[in-house]
PDB file of C-alpha atoms in Angstrom:
ATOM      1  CA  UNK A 199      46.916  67.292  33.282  1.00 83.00           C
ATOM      2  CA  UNK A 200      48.008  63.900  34.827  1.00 89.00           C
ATOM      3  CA  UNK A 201      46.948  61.995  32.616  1.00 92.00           C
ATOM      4  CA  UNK A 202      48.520  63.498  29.925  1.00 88.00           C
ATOM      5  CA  UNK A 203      51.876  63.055  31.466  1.00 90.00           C
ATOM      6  CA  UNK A 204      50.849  59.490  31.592  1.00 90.00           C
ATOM      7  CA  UNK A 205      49.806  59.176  27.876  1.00 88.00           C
ATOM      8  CA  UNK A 206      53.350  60.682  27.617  1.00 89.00           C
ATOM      9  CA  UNK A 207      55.148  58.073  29.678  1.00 91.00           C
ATOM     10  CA  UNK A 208      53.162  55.234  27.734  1.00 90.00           C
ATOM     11  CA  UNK A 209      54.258  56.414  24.403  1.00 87.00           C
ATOM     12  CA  UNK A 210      57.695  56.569  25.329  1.00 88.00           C
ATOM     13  CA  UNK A 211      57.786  53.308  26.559  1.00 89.00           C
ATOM     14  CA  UNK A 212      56.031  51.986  24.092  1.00 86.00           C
ATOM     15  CA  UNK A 213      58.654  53.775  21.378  1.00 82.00           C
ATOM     16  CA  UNK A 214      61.355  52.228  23.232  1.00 82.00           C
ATOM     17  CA  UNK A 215      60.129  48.508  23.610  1.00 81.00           C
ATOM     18  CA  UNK A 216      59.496  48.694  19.488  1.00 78.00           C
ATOM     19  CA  UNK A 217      62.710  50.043  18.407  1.00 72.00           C
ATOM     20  CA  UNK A 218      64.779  47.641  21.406  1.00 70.00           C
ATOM     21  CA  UNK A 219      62.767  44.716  19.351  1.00 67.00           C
ATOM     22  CA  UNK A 220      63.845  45.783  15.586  1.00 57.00           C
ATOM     23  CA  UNK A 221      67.674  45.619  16.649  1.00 51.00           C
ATOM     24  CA  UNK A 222      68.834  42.423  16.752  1.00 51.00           C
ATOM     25  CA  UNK A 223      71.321  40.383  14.542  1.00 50.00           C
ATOM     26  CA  UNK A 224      69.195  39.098  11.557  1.00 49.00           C
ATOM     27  CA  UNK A 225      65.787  40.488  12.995  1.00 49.00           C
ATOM     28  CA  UNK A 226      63.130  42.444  10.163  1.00 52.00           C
ATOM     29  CA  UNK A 227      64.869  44.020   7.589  1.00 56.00           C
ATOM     30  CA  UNK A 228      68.554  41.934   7.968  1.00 58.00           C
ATOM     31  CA  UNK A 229      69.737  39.538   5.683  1.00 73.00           C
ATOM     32  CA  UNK A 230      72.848  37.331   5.651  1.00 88.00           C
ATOM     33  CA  UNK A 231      75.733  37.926   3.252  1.00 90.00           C
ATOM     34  CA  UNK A 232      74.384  35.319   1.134  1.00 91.00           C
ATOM     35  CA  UNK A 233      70.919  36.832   0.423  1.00 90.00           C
ATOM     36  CA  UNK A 234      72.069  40.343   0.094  1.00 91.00           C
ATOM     37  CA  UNK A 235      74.310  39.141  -2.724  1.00 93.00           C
ATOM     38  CA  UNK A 236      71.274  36.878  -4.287  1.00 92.00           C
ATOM     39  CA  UNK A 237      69.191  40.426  -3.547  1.00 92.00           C
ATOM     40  CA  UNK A 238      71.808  42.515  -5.491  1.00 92.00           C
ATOM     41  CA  UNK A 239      72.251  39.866  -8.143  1.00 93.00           C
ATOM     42  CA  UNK A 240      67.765  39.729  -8.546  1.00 94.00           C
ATOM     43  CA  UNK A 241      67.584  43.392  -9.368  1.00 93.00           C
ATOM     44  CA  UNK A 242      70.535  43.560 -11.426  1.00 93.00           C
ATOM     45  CA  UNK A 243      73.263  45.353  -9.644  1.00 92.00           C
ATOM     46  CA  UNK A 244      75.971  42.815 -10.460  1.00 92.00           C
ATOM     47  CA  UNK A 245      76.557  40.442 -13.200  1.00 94.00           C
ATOM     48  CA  UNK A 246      76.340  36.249 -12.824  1.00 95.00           C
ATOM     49  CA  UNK A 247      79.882  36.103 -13.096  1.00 96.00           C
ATOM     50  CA  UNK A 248      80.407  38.599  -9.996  1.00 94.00           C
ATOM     51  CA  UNK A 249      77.399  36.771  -8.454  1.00 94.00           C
ATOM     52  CA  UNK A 250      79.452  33.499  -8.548  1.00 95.00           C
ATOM     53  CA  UNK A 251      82.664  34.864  -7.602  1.00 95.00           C
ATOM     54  CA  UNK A 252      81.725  36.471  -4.639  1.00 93.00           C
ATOM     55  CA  UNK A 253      79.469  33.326  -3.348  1.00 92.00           C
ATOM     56  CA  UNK A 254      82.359  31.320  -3.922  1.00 93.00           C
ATOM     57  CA  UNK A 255      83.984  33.804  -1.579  1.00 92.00           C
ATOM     58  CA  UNK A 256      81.212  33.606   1.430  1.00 89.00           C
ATOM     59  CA  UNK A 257      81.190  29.829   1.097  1.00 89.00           C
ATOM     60  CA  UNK A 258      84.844  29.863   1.385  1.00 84.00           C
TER      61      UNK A 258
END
């Protein structure tokens, strides 16, 4: 029985320590508002002149 409640213990902490990890700013999946708009622009949710227009925009 105790060791169960230890196998227990270890997969909570290690659930916790991997999602803590996949959080941060720009960490995995995240992209900056430059390469979502590229991304978006790639599959063919917005046009080239949107795609310019709104880079223009980030680059200020």
């Amino acid at each position: 029985m105790m060791i169960f409640v230890w196998v227990l213990i270890g997969f909570g902490i290690y659930y916790m320590l991997k999602e803590q990890r996949g959080t941060g700013f720009r960490s995995g999946g995240q992209s900056g508002p430059e390469e979502v708009l590229k991304q978006r622009y790639a599959t063919g949710e917005i046009d080239e002149e949107t795609f310019v227009r709104m880079m223009k925009t980030i680059k200020g």
